[in-house]
């Protein structure tokens, strides 16, 4: 008889795993600690506006993923054209960076300096960057990298860019060439399509994707408020899990999307000391959201506004209505302000009212006073939103994954579960491949 797949975690990665397992005729049980599934990919309602817990979007970068998006969402999935922008010293600069736009916004002197830096870089021998700092400097040169990317990234990850792995870029950085810059200046238009300007999005928020996955899997196969409190193993197999401290539940196959250090800490018997020590060195970055419901129809036309200023605590503002007009009434909108945090940061521990109030002056300044009247304010905490990919993380992750591979009925998935910077389309393509093999 085919064994049931026990999925630990009902975030997007867990739901996608269960979805493909069901498509291959497998039985599944999903265990989610929170009252609701979706993890950090939910849509919340605040009176008459909808907001996502993150600036999520569906990119058409994997045929398997795009096919699943269409199957799950049907006519509720629409193509959106909305660019992003960096707000720098009161100016708006397109992101990912485009030479002509940057030249116009930063001025001819800065543009000439950037062109010289790009030309100097093109004459140097090519080498693989070993840090994010190397990557940013090699792609954009010191002037643009230091002004727009390095400080922003340190604010996001809480680690100097000289200690961050290049993979934190997540494929977003595009290299500039002198030829590209000249072509744009001569033609007066961008030489390449904007990477983030076109994407798919559900009509009433990203949470529709999680809801559709639940329906496809079957709500009866998903348990919420189900905290995995122990994982028992013996003889190279996971034998049972305990939920909410209850009696052991025998398991067949196990897919864990739990944060990797948490998974290792739940194992009984405990792993060797070297494995526990390796797990203790991995860190995640939290995000706290401030949601402002506003009495204006729109704040900006952009999908996201990025803020590199190191004196401003937030990294990004996004307006859900720019992804779909159904996210708010015609005469109102909402903006979501993202503040990266660690456990010990004051931004993480402040009360909801104090947190949002402290952000308001900078928010008004960044969006140039276009907010209008603030009708209501809210705050949401998102734990373990980003794995901190420092330059030494891969060796540590390899140690943990090698240990996990010793269990013949265990697999790991998701951003937290594999400690990788994955996107939604990655979750779908990897889960589809895994289900095909099993």
Short mmCIF file of C-alpha atoms in Angstrom, two decimals:
data_model
loop_
_atom_site.label_atom_id
_atom_site.label_comp_id
_atom_site.label_asym_id
_atom_site.label_seq_id
_atom_site.Cartn_x
_atom_site.Cartn_y
_atom_site.Cartn_z
CA UNK A 1 0.00 0.00 0.00
CA UNK A 2 1.26 3.49 -0.87
CA UNK A 3 2.37 5.40 2.21
CA UNK A 4 0.82 8.70 3.27
CA UNK A 5 3.06 11.73 2.89
CA UNK A 6 3.12 13.76 6.10
CA UNK A 7 3.84 17.42 5.28
CA UNK A 8 5.23 19.46 8.17
CA UNK A 9 4.17 23.05 7.67
CA UNK A 10 1.16 24.49 5.85
CA UNK A 11 2.83 27.52 4.33
CA UNK A 12 3.00 27.87 0.56
CA UNK A 13 5.78 25.27 0.22
CA UNK A 14 3.84 22.68 2.21
CA UNK A 15 0.60 23.31 0.30
CA UNK A 16 2.36 23.08 -3.06
CA UNK A 17 4.02 19.80 -2.04
CA UNK A 18 0.65 18.38 -0.99
CA UNK A 19 -0.93 19.63 -4.23
CA UNK A 20 1.49 17.78 -6.49
CA UNK A 21 1.40 14.68 -4.30
CA UNK A 22 -2.39 14.58 -4.69
CA UNK A 23 -2.07 15.08 -8.46
CA UNK A 24 0.02 11.90 -8.48
CA UNK A 25 -2.60 10.03 -6.49
CA UNK A 26 -0.81 10.11 -3.15
CA UNK A 27 -2.52 10.52 0.21
CA UNK A 28 -1.28 13.45 2.33
CA UNK A 29 -1.63 14.92 5.81
CA UNK A 30 -0.55 18.55 6.34
CA UNK A 31 0.27 19.93 9.79
CA UNK A 32 0.23 23.71 10.28
CA UNK A 33 0.97 25.35 13.64
CA UNK A 34 -0.92 28.58 12.93
CA UNK A 35 -4.69 29.01 12.89
CA UNK A 36 -4.55 29.57 9.11
CA UNK A 37 -2.52 28.10 6.28
CA UNK A 38 -0.43 30.12 3.83
CA UNK A 39 2.44 31.10 6.12
CA UNK A 40 3.88 34.41 4.96
CA UNK A 41 1.84 34.32 1.74
CA UNK A 42 -1.62 35.29 2.98
CA UNK A 43 -4.11 38.03 2.14
CA UNK A 44 -5.65 39.91 5.07
CA UNK A 45 -8.74 42.13 5.20
CA UNK A 46 -8.76 45.40 7.10
CA UNK A 47 -12.29 46.76 6.81
CA UNK A 48 -12.72 47.55 3.09
CA UNK A 49 -9.14 46.90 1.89
CA UNK A 50 -7.17 43.72 1.20
CA UNK A 51 -3.41 43.47 1.70
CA UNK A 52 -0.89 40.69 1.18
CA UNK A 53 1.67 39.70 3.79
CA UNK A 54 4.49 40.50 1.40
CA UNK A 55 4.94 42.07 -2.04
CA UNK A 56 4.18 38.77 -3.74
CA UNK A 57 3.73 38.16 -7.45
CA UNK A 58 3.69 35.25 -9.87
CA UNK A 59 6.49 35.35 -12.43
CA UNK A 60 6.26 33.47 -15.71
CA UNK A 61 9.68 31.83 -15.31
CA UNK A 62 8.74 28.15 -15.13
CA UNK A 63 6.29 26.50 -17.58
CA UNK A 64 5.32 23.98 -14.90
CA UNK A 65 4.58 26.72 -12.38
CA UNK A 66 2.69 28.93 -14.84
CA UNK A 67 0.52 25.98 -15.89
CA UNK A 68 -0.31 25.32 -12.23
CA UNK A 69 -1.11 29.01 -11.62
CA UNK A 70 -3.61 28.90 -14.50
CA UNK A 71 -5.14 25.61 -13.38
CA UNK A 72 -5.55 26.81 -9.79
CA UNK A 73 -6.68 30.39 -10.38
CA UNK A 74 -8.38 30.26 -13.77
CA UNK A 75 -9.86 33.65 -14.78
CA UNK A 76 -8.85 35.07 -11.38
CA UNK A 77 -5.22 35.22 -12.58
CA UNK A 78 -4.42 38.35 -14.55
CA UNK A 79 -1.31 39.76 -16.13
CA UNK A 80 -0.14 42.99 -14.50
CA UNK A 81 2.17 45.69 -15.85
CA UNK A 82 3.55 47.67 -12.91
CA UNK A 83 7.17 48.73 -12.56
CA UNK A 84 9.07 49.28 -9.31
CA UNK A 85 11.06 52.30 -8.26
CA UNK A 86 13.91 53.24 -5.93
CA UNK A 87 13.23 56.40 -3.95
CA UNK A 88 16.61 58.09 -3.56
CA UNK A 89 17.13 61.64 -2.32
CA UNK A 90 13.64 62.65 -3.38
CA UNK A 91 13.98 61.11 -6.86
CA UNK A 92 12.43 58.04 -8.44
CA UNK A 93 14.82 55.63 -10.16
CA UNK A 94 13.56 52.57 -12.03
CA UNK A 95 14.46 49.19 -10.55
CA UNK A 96 16.05 46.99 -11.78
CA UNK A 97 18.36 49.80 -12.83
CA UNK A 98 18.19 51.17 -16.38
CA UNK A 99 21.03 53.38 -17.59
CA UNK A 100 19.01 56.10 -19.31
CA UNK A 101 16.58 56.46 -16.44
CA UNK A 102 19.39 56.56 -13.89
CA UNK A 103 21.23 59.19 -15.95
CA UNK A 104 18.18 61.42 -16.13
CA UNK A 105 17.44 61.13 -12.42
CA UNK A 106 20.97 61.36 -11.05
CA UNK A 107 22.28 63.96 -13.46
CA UNK A 108 24.92 63.96 -16.24
CA UNK A 109 27.94 64.15 -13.93
CA UNK A 110 26.91 61.04 -12.01
CA UNK A 111 26.03 59.26 -15.22
CA UNK A 112 29.47 59.96 -16.71
CA UNK A 113 31.11 58.66 -13.54
CA UNK A 114 29.00 55.49 -13.74
CA UNK A 115 29.89 55.07 -17.43
CA UNK A 116 33.61 55.33 -16.62
CA UNK A 117 33.26 52.75 -13.86
CA UNK A 118 31.42 50.36 -16.16
CA UNK A 119 34.08 50.82 -18.86
CA UNK A 120 36.88 50.18 -16.35
CA UNK A 121 35.09 47.04 -15.16
CA UNK A 122 34.69 45.77 -18.76
CA UNK A 123 38.47 45.91 -19.20
CA UNK A 124 39.21 43.79 -16.12
CA UNK A 125 39.49 39.99 -16.18
CA UNK A 126 36.15 38.35 -15.35
CA UNK A 127 35.95 36.53 -12.03
CA UNK A 128 33.10 34.95 -10.13
CA UNK A 129 31.93 37.21 -7.27
CA UNK A 130 32.28 35.65 -3.83
CA UNK A 131 30.14 38.16 -1.91
CA UNK A 132 27.08 40.26 -2.64
CA UNK A 133 29.30 43.33 -2.35
CA UNK A 134 31.53 41.97 -5.14
CA UNK A 135 28.48 41.24 -7.26
CA UNK A 136 26.93 44.69 -6.82
CA UNK A 137 30.20 46.52 -7.46
CA UNK A 138 30.96 44.46 -10.56
CA UNK A 139 27.48 44.87 -12.03
CA UNK A 140 26.89 48.56 -11.30
CA UNK A 141 30.20 50.12 -10.23
CA UNK A 142 30.90 51.83 -6.88
CA UNK A 143 28.75 54.92 -7.46
CA UNK A 144 25.43 53.21 -8.11
CA UNK A 145 26.14 50.20 -5.89
CA UNK A 146 27.00 52.27 -2.84
CA UNK A 147 24.16 54.73 -3.34
CA UNK A 148 21.36 52.33 -4.18
CA UNK A 149 22.19 48.72 -3.35
CA UNK A 150 24.73 48.11 -0.61
CA UNK A 151 23.12 50.12 2.18
CA UNK A 152 19.69 48.80 1.23
CA UNK A 153 20.90 45.21 1.39
CA UNK A 154 22.56 45.67 4.77
CA UNK A 155 19.30 47.08 6.08
CA UNK A 156 17.33 44.15 4.66
CA UNK A 157 19.59 41.33 5.82
CA UNK A 158 21.13 42.87 8.95
CA UNK A 159 24.60 41.79 7.78
CA UNK A 160 27.38 43.78 6.02
CA UNK A 161 27.32 43.10 2.30
CA UNK A 162 30.95 41.93 2.50
CA UNK A 163 29.59 38.97 4.49
CA UNK A 164 26.55 38.22 2.31
CA UNK A 165 26.58 35.53 -0.36
CA UNK A 166 25.88 36.62 -3.97
CA UNK A 167 22.75 34.46 -3.95
CA UNK A 168 20.85 37.02 -1.85
CA UNK A 169 20.37 38.95 -5.10
CA UNK A 170 17.77 36.37 -6.06
CA UNK A 171 18.42 36.92 -9.77
CA UNK A 172 17.34 40.57 -9.62
CA UNK A 173 20.62 42.24 -10.57
CA UNK A 174 21.29 42.77 -14.23
CA UNK A 175 24.75 43.81 -15.35
CA UNK A 176 25.27 47.09 -17.18
CA UNK A 177 27.49 47.35 -20.21
CA UNK A 178 28.84 50.45 -21.90
CA UNK A 179 27.13 49.32 -25.10
CA UNK A 180 23.76 49.10 -23.37
CA UNK A 181 24.17 52.55 -21.90
CA UNK A 182 25.09 54.09 -25.26
CA UNK A 183 22.23 52.35 -27.08
CA UNK A 184 19.74 53.66 -24.56
CA UNK A 185 21.10 57.20 -24.76
CA UNK A 186 21.05 57.18 -28.58
CA UNK A 187 17.62 55.56 -28.97
CA UNK A 188 15.99 57.29 -26.02
CA UNK A 189 14.37 54.11 -24.78
CA UNK A 190 15.28 51.12 -22.64
CA UNK A 191 17.41 48.49 -24.34
CA UNK A 192 15.89 45.67 -22.29
CA UNK A 193 12.54 44.83 -20.77
CA UNK A 194 12.05 45.57 -17.11
CA UNK A 195 12.57 42.43 -15.06
CA UNK A 196 9.87 43.13 -12.48
CA UNK A 197 7.45 45.07 -14.66
CA UNK A 198 5.23 42.20 -15.87
CA UNK A 199 3.85 39.45 -13.70
CA UNK A 200 0.71 37.49 -12.89
CA UNK A 201 -1.45 38.23 -9.88
CA UNK A 202 -4.74 36.92 -8.45
CA UNK A 203 -7.60 39.40 -8.63
CA UNK A 204 -8.25 39.48 -4.88
CA UNK A 205 -4.81 38.95 -3.47
CA UNK A 206 -2.03 36.42 -3.32
CA UNK A 207 -3.90 34.48 -0.65
CA UNK A 208 -6.22 33.22 -3.39
CA UNK A 209 -3.38 30.92 -4.43
CA UNK A 210 -3.19 29.36 -0.96
CA UNK A 211 -7.00 29.04 -0.89
CA UNK A 212 -7.00 27.30 -4.27
CA UNK A 213 -4.28 24.91 -3.12
CA UNK A 214 -6.33 24.02 -0.02
CA UNK A 215 -9.35 23.19 -2.19
CA UNK A 216 -7.23 21.10 -4.56
CA UNK A 217 -5.60 19.16 -1.71
CA UNK A 218 -8.81 18.82 0.30
CA UNK A 219 -9.42 20.78 3.52
CA UNK A 220 -9.95 17.54 5.41
CA UNK A 221 -6.29 16.64 4.81
CA UNK A 222 -5.01 19.81 6.46
CA UNK A 223 -4.78 20.31 10.23
CA UNK A 224 -4.27 23.81 11.64
CA UNK A 225 -3.19 24.68 15.18
CA UNK A 226 -1.15 21.48 14.86
CA UNK A 227 2.30 22.20 16.30
CA UNK A 228 4.86 19.47 15.63
CA UNK A 229 6.55 19.03 19.01
CA UNK A 230 8.74 15.96 18.41
CA UNK A 231 10.04 13.92 15.48
CA UNK A 232 11.03 10.37 16.41
CA UNK A 233 13.47 8.40 14.30
CA UNK A 234 15.20 5.04 14.35
CA UNK A 235 17.25 3.00 11.93
CA UNK A 236 17.59 5.73 9.30
CA UNK A 237 13.85 6.45 9.11
CA UNK A 238 11.46 8.96 10.60
CA UNK A 239 9.10 6.72 12.56
CA UNK A 240 6.59 9.05 14.18
CA UNK A 241 5.72 12.66 14.90
CA UNK A 242 4.11 14.17 17.96
CA UNK A 243 1.62 17.00 17.48
CA UNK A 244 0.78 19.41 20.30
CA UNK A 245 2.62 17.11 22.71
CA UNK A 246 0.20 14.26 22.07
CA UNK A 247 0.70 10.60 21.36
CA UNK A 248 3.16 9.61 18.61
CA UNK A 249 1.63 9.37 15.14
CA UNK A 250 3.31 6.80 12.88
CA UNK A 251 4.41 8.23 9.54
CA UNK A 252 5.27 6.85 6.13
CA UNK A 253 7.02 9.56 4.15
CA UNK A 254 7.80 13.00 5.57
CA UNK A 255 8.26 16.33 3.82
CA UNK A 256 9.46 19.07 6.17
CA UNK A 257 9.10 22.76 5.34
CA UNK A 258 9.87 23.78 8.94
CA UNK A 259 12.79 26.16 9.48
CA UNK A 260 15.85 23.94 9.23
CA UNK A 261 17.19 24.65 12.77
CA UNK A 262 13.74 23.97 14.25
CA UNK A 263 13.44 20.66 12.40
CA UNK A 264 16.86 19.53 13.67
CA UNK A 265 15.94 20.56 17.22
CA UNK A 266 12.77 18.43 17.19
CA UNK A 267 14.56 15.18 16.36
CA UNK A 268 14.51 12.42 18.99
CA UNK A 269 17.10 11.05 19.57
CA UNK A 270 18.99 14.31 19.16
CA UNK A 271 21.44 14.56 16.25
CA UNK A 272 25.22 14.55 16.85
CA UNK A 273 26.69 17.65 18.50
CA UNK A 274 28.25 18.88 15.24
CA UNK A 275 24.84 18.88 13.55
CA UNK A 276 23.20 20.72 16.44
CA UNK A 277 26.01 23.26 16.48
CA UNK A 278 25.70 23.82 12.74
CA UNK A 279 21.94 24.35 13.05
CA UNK A 280 22.41 26.91 15.80
CA UNK A 281 24.47 29.16 13.50
CA UNK A 282 21.73 29.62 10.88
CA UNK A 283 19.68 32.79 11.22
CA UNK A 284 16.48 34.09 9.68
CA UNK A 285 15.39 37.67 9.20
CA UNK A 286 11.89 38.61 10.34
CA UNK A 287 9.71 41.26 8.71
CA UNK A 288 7.19 43.48 10.45
CA UNK A 289 4.52 45.16 8.39
CA UNK A 290 2.79 48.47 8.98
CA UNK A 291 -0.51 48.67 7.08
CA UNK A 292 -1.96 52.11 6.46
CA UNK A 293 -5.52 52.35 5.16
CA UNK A 294 -5.79 55.68 3.33
CA UNK A 295 -8.55 57.98 2.19
CA UNK A 296 -7.07 58.50 -1.29
CA UNK A 297 -7.57 56.52 -4.48
CA UNK A 298 -3.87 55.91 -5.14
CA UNK A 299 -0.43 56.82 -3.80
CA UNK A 300 1.79 55.84 -6.74
CA UNK A 301 1.62 53.75 -9.94
CA UNK A 302 4.44 51.42 -8.88
CA UNK A 303 4.37 47.82 -7.69
CA UNK A 304 7.00 48.56 -5.02
CA UNK A 305 8.96 51.56 -3.78
CA UNK A 306 12.42 50.61 -2.52
CA UNK A 307 14.13 52.83 0.06
CA UNK A 308 17.95 52.56 0.32
CA UNK A 309 18.36 55.41 2.85
CA UNK A 310 20.09 53.81 5.89
CA UNK A 311 18.41 56.32 8.22
CA UNK A 312 14.96 55.05 7.25
CA UNK A 313 14.07 51.76 9.00
CA UNK A 314 11.93 50.27 6.24
CA UNK A 315 13.14 48.79 2.97
CA UNK A 316 10.03 48.79 0.83
CA UNK A 317 6.52 50.19 0.49
CA UNK A 318 4.00 48.45 -1.70
CA UNK A 319 0.45 49.34 -2.66
CA UNK A 320 -1.71 46.23 -3.22
CA UNK A 321 -4.15 48.19 -5.41
CA UNK A 322 -1.41 48.49 -8.05
CA UNK A 323 -1.53 44.71 -8.44
CA UNK A 324 -5.33 44.58 -8.63
CA UNK A 325 -7.98 47.30 -8.36
CA UNK A 326 -10.14 44.81 -6.46
CA UNK A 327 -7.86 45.12 -3.43
CA UNK A 328 -9.53 48.40 -2.37
CA UNK A 329 -12.56 50.57 -3.19
CA UNK A 330 -12.18 53.20 -5.90
CA UNK A 331 -11.78 56.08 -3.46
CA UNK A 332 -9.46 54.35 -0.98
CA UNK A 333 -6.16 52.49 -0.96
CA UNK A 334 -3.68 50.92 1.44
CA UNK A 335 0.09 50.88 1.61
CA UNK A 336 2.20 48.25 3.33
CA UNK A 337 5.53 49.23 4.86
CA UNK A 338 8.16 46.48 5.40
CA UNK A 339 10.63 46.71 8.28
CA UNK A 340 13.25 43.91 8.48
CA UNK A 341 13.90 42.87 12.08
CA UNK A 342 15.76 40.47 14.30
CA UNK A 343 14.48 39.09 17.61
CA UNK A 344 16.34 41.70 19.63
CA UNK A 345 15.35 44.76 17.54
CA UNK A 346 13.11 47.39 19.09
CA UNK A 347 11.11 47.47 15.85
CA UNK A 348 10.13 43.84 16.49
CA UNK A 349 9.08 44.36 20.11
CA UNK A 350 7.25 47.73 19.96
CA UNK A 351 3.49 47.76 20.50
CA UNK A 352 1.42 47.95 17.30
CA UNK A 353 0.44 51.59 17.78
CA UNK A 354 3.97 52.72 18.72
CA UNK A 355 5.47 50.81 15.79
CA UNK A 356 3.24 52.40 13.14
CA UNK A 357 3.33 55.88 14.66
CA UNK A 358 7.14 55.85 14.67
CA UNK A 359 7.20 55.08 10.94
CA UNK A 360 4.70 57.69 9.78
CA UNK A 361 7.05 60.69 9.33
CA UNK A 362 9.43 58.73 7.10
CA UNK A 363 6.56 57.15 5.15
CA UNK A 364 5.10 60.59 4.40
CA UNK A 365 8.50 61.85 3.29
CA UNK A 366 9.20 58.88 1.00
CA UNK A 367 5.87 59.06 -0.80
CA UNK A 368 6.00 62.84 -1.05
CA UNK A 369 2.94 63.62 1.06
CA UNK A 370 0.52 61.80 -1.26
CA UNK A 371 -0.99 59.75 1.58
CA UNK A 372 -3.99 61.89 2.43
CA UNK A 373 -5.93 60.97 5.55
CA UNK A 374 -4.92 57.84 7.45
CA UNK A 375 -8.18 56.00 8.20
CA UNK A 376 -6.68 53.14 10.22
CA UNK A 377 -3.30 51.60 11.08
CA UNK A 378 -2.36 47.97 11.66
CA UNK A 379 0.72 45.82 12.23
CA UNK A 380 1.60 42.22 11.34
CA UNK A 381 4.70 40.21 12.27
CA UNK A 382 6.17 37.69 9.81
CA UNK A 383 8.67 35.34 11.44
CA UNK A 384 11.54 33.71 9.53
CA UNK A 385 10.74 35.59 6.31
CA UNK A 386 14.27 35.43 4.85
CA UNK A 387 17.10 32.98 5.47
CA UNK A 388 20.24 35.06 6.08
CA UNK A 389 22.60 33.83 3.37
CA UNK A 390 26.01 34.86 4.63
CA UNK A 391 29.19 33.74 2.90
CA UNK A 392 29.60 30.70 5.14
CA UNK A 393 26.02 29.49 5.15
CA UNK A 394 26.29 26.93 2.35
CA UNK A 395 28.82 24.73 4.15
CA UNK A 396 26.55 24.73 7.20
CA UNK A 397 23.47 23.91 5.14
CA UNK A 398 25.37 21.12 3.38
CA UNK A 399 26.20 19.60 6.79
CA UNK A 400 22.54 19.63 7.79
CA UNK A 401 21.25 18.37 4.46
CA UNK A 402 23.80 15.55 4.44
CA UNK A 403 22.52 14.51 7.86
CA UNK A 404 18.88 14.77 6.70
CA UNK A 405 19.64 12.67 3.63
CA UNK A 406 20.45 9.80 5.99
CA UNK A 407 16.70 9.34 6.55
CA UNK A 408 15.34 7.40 3.60
CA UNK A 409 11.75 8.64 4.03
CA UNK A 410 12.51 12.35 4.52
CA UNK A 411 12.68 15.30 2.14
CA UNK A 412 13.05 19.05 2.75
CA UNK A 413 11.30 21.86 0.87
CA UNK A 414 10.68 25.58 0.87
CA UNK A 415 12.64 28.70 1.66
CA UNK A 416 12.82 28.00 5.40
CA UNK A 417 13.11 24.24 5.09
CA UNK A 418 16.06 24.24 2.69
CA UNK A 419 17.54 27.60 3.74
CA UNK A 420 17.50 29.01 0.22
CA UNK A 421 16.16 32.22 -1.29
CA UNK A 422 13.35 30.68 -3.36
CA UNK A 423 10.50 32.32 -5.26
CA UNK A 424 6.95 31.05 -5.80
CA UNK A 425 7.71 29.58 -9.21
CA UNK A 426 10.68 27.72 -7.69
CA UNK A 427 8.40 26.10 -5.09
CA UNK A 428 6.08 24.82 -7.80
CA UNK A 429 8.76 23.52 -10.17
CA UNK A 430 10.70 21.77 -7.39
CA UNK A 431 7.58 20.22 -5.83
CA UNK A 432 6.42 18.98 -9.24
CA UNK A 433 9.78 17.32 -9.85
CA UNK A 434 9.81 15.76 -6.37
CA UNK A 435 6.30 14.33 -6.76
CA UNK A 436 7.20 12.90 -10.15
CA UNK A 437 10.11 10.99 -8.61
CA UNK A 438 8.00 9.70 -5.70
#
